[in-house]
mmCIF file of C-alpha atoms in Angstrom:
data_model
loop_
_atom_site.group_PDB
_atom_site.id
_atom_site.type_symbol
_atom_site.label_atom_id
_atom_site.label_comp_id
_atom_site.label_asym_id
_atom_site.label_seq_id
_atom_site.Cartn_x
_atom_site.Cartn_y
_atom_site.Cartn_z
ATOM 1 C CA UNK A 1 90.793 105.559 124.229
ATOM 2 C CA UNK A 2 87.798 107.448 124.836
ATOM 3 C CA UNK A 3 89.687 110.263 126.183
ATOM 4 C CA UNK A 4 92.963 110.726 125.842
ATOM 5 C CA UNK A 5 95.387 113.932 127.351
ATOM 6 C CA UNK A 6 96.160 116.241 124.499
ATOM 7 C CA UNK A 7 99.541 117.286 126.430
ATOM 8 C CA UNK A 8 101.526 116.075 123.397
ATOM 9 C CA UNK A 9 99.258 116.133 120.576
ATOM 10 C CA UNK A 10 101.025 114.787 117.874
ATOM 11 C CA UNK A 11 101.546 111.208 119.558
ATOM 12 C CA UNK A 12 98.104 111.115 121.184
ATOM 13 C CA UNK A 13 96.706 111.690 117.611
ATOM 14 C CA UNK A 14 98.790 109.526 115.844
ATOM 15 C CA UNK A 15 97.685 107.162 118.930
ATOM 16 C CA UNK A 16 94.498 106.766 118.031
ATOM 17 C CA UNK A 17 94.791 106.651 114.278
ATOM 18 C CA UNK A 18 96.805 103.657 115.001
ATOM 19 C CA UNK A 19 94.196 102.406 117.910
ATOM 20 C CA UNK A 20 91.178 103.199 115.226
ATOM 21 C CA UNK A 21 92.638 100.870 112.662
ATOM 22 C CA UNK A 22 92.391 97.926 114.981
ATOM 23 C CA UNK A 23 88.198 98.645 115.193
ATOM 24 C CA UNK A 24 87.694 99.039 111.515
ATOM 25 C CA UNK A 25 87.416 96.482 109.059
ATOM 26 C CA UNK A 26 88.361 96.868 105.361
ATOM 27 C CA UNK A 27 86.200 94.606 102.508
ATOM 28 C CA UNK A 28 88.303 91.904 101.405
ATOM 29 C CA UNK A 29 88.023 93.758 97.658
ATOM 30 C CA UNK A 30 89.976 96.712 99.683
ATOM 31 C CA UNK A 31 92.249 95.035 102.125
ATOM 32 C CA UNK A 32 93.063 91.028 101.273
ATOM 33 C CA UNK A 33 93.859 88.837 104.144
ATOM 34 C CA UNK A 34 97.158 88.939 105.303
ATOM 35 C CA UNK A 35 97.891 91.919 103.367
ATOM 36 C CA UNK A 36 99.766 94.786 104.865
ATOM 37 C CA UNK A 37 97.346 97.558 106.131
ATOM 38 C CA UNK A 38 98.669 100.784 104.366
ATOM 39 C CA UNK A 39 98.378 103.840 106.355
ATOM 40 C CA UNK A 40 99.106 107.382 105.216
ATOM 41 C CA UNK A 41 99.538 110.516 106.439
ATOM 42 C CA UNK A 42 98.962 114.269 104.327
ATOM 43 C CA UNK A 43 101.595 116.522 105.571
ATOM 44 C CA UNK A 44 101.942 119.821 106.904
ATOM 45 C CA UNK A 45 102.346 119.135 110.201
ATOM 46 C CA UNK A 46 106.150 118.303 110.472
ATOM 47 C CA UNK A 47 105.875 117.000 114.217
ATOM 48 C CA UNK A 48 103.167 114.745 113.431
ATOM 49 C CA UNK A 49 105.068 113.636 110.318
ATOM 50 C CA UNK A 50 108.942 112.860 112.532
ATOM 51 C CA UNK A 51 106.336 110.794 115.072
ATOM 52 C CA UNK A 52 104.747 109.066 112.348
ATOM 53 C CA UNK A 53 107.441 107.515 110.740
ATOM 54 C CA UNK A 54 108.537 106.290 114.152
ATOM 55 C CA UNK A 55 105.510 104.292 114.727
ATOM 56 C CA UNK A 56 104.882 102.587 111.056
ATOM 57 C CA UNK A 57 106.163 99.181 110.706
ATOM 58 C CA UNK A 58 105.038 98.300 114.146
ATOM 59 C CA UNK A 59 101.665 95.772 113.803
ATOM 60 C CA UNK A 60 98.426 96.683 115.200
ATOM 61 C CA UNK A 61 96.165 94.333 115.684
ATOM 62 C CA UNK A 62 98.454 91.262 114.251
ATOM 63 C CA UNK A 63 98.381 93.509 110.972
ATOM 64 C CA UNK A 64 101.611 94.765 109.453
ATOM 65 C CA UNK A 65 101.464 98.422 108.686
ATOM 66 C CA UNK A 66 103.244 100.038 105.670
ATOM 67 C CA UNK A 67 103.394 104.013 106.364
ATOM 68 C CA UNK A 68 103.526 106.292 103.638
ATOM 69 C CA UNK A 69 103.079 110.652 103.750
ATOM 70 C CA UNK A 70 101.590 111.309 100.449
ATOM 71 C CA UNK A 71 102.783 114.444 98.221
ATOM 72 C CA UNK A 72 99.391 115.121 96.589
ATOM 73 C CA UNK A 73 95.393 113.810 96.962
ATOM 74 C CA UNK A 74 96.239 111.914 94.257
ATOM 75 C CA UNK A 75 98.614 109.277 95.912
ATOM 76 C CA UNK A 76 96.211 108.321 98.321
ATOM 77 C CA UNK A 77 95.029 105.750 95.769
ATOM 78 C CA UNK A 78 96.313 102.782 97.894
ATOM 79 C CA UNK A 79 95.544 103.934 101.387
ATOM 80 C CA UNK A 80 93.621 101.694 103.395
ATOM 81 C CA UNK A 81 93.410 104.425 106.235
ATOM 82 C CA UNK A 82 94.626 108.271 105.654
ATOM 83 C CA UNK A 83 95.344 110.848 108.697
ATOM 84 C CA UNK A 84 94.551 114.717 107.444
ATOM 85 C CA UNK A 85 96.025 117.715 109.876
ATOM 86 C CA UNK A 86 93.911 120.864 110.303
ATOM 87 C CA UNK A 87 97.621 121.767 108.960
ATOM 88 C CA UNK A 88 97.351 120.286 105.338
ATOM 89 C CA UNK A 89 98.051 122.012 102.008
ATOM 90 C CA UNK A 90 95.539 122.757 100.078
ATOM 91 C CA UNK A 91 91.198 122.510 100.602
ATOM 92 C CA UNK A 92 90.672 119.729 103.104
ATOM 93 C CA UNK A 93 87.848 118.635 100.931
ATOM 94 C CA UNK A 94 90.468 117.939 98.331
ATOM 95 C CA UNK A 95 92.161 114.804 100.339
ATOM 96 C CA UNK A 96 89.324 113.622 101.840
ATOM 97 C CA UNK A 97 87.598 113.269 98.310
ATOM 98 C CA UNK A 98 90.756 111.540 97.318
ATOM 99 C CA UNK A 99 91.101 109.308 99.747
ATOM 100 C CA UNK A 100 87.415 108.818 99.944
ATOM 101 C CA UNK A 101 87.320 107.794 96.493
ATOM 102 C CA UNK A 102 90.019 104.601 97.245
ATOM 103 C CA UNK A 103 87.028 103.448 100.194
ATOM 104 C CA UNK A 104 90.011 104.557 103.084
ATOM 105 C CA UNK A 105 89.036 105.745 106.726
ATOM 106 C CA UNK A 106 89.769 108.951 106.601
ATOM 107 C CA UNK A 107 90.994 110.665 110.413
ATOM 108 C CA UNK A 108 91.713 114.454 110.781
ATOM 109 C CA UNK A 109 91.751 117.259 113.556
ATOM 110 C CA UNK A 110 90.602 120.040 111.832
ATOM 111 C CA UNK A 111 87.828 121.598 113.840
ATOM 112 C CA UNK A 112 84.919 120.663 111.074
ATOM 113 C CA UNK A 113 86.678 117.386 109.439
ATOM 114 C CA UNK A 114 83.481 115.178 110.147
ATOM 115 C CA UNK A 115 81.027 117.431 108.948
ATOM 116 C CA UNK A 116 83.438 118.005 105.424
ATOM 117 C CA UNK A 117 83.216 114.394 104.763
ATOM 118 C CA UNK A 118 85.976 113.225 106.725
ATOM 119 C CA UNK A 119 84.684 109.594 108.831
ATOM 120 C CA UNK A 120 86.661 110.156 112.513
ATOM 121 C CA UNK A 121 86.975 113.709 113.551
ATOM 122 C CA UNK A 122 89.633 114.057 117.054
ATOM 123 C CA UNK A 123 87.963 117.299 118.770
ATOM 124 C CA UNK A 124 90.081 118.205 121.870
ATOM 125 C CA UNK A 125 87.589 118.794 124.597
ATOM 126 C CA UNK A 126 88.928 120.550 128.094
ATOM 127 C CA UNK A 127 92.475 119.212 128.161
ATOM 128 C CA UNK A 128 91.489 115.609 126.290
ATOM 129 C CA UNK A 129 91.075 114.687 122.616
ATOM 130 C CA UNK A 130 87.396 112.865 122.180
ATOM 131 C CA UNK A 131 86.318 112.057 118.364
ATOM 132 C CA UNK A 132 83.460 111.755 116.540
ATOM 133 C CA UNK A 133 82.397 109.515 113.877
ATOM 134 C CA UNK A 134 80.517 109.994 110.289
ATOM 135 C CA UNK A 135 79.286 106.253 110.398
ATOM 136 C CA UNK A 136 77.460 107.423 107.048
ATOM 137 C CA UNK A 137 80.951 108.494 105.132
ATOM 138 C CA UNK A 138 82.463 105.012 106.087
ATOM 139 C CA UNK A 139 78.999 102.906 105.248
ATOM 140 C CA UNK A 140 79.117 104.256 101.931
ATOM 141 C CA UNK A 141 82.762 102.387 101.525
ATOM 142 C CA UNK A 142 81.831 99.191 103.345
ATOM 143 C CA UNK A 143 83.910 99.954 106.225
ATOM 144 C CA UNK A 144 82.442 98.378 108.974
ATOM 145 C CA UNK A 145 83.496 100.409 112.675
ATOM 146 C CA UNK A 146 83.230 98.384 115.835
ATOM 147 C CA UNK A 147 80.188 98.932 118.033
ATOM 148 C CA UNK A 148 82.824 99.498 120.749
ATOM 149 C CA UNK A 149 84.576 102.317 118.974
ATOM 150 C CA UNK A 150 81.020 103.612 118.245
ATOM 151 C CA UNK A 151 79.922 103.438 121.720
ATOM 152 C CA UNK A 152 83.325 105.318 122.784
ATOM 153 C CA UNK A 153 82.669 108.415 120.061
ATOM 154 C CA UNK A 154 81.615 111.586 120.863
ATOM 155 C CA UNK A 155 78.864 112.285 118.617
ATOM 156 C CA UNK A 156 77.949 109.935 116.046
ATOM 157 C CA UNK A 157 76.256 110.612 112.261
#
């Protein structure tokens, strides 16, 4: 995972959103046992969006995964993990506030996502994608990211 090809960038990045989810845990107040994990995706991109609904319903991680592609910051109130494109309507700071503010990871390729709050930033680096991580952002929410994920980042803050 720690460096995937970016030949077909939608799937590799919606490949490690889905491979992310399985190294991040959610406080039981957030995400109850046995509940579905709900992942959502802010549109714009409509590639990433066809390849998106493809992959939700399969589990990760023995999880079931409800998919949803929100219309506004607004709806990301019951995300448990939100994917932003450098492609999305609107500020960027706008849905990762939102989604912020419901304690969800929040994933994105824009070029500065990490250092505008987002928590895992995918930076493509000479052909690959590599990521890095704002351990900070995701403290604040008591998510807690796997010291193997953290080992695999890029850069970590």
């Amino acid at each position: 995972m720690g460096g995937a090809q970016a030949n077909k960038p939608t799937k590799v990045q919606l490949g490690f959103l889905f491979n992310f989810v399985r190294y991040v845990e959610w406080p039981e107040s957030v995400l109850k046992p046995g509940a579905p994990l709900h992942v959502c995706l802010v549109p714009g991109n409509a590639d990433l969006t066809a390849q998106f609904t493809e992959l939700v319903g399969q589990p990760v991680a023995g999880l079931s995964i409800v998919g949803k592609v929100l219309a506004r910051p607004a709806d990301a109130v019951n995300c448990h993990a939100v994917y932003v494109p450098a492609e999305a309507p609107g500020p960027l700071s706008a849905w990762v506030d939102a989604a912020y503010k419901t304690g969800a990871l929040t994933v994105g390729d824009a070029p500065d996502f990490v250092d505008a709050g987002g928590m895992i930033g995918l930076v493509p680096v000479g052909g690959r994608y590599r990521f890095d991580i704002n351990l900070g952002k995701a403290l604040a929410v008591n998510l807690r990211i796997s010291s193997q994920l953290l080992k695999l980042a890029k850069t970590v803050k």
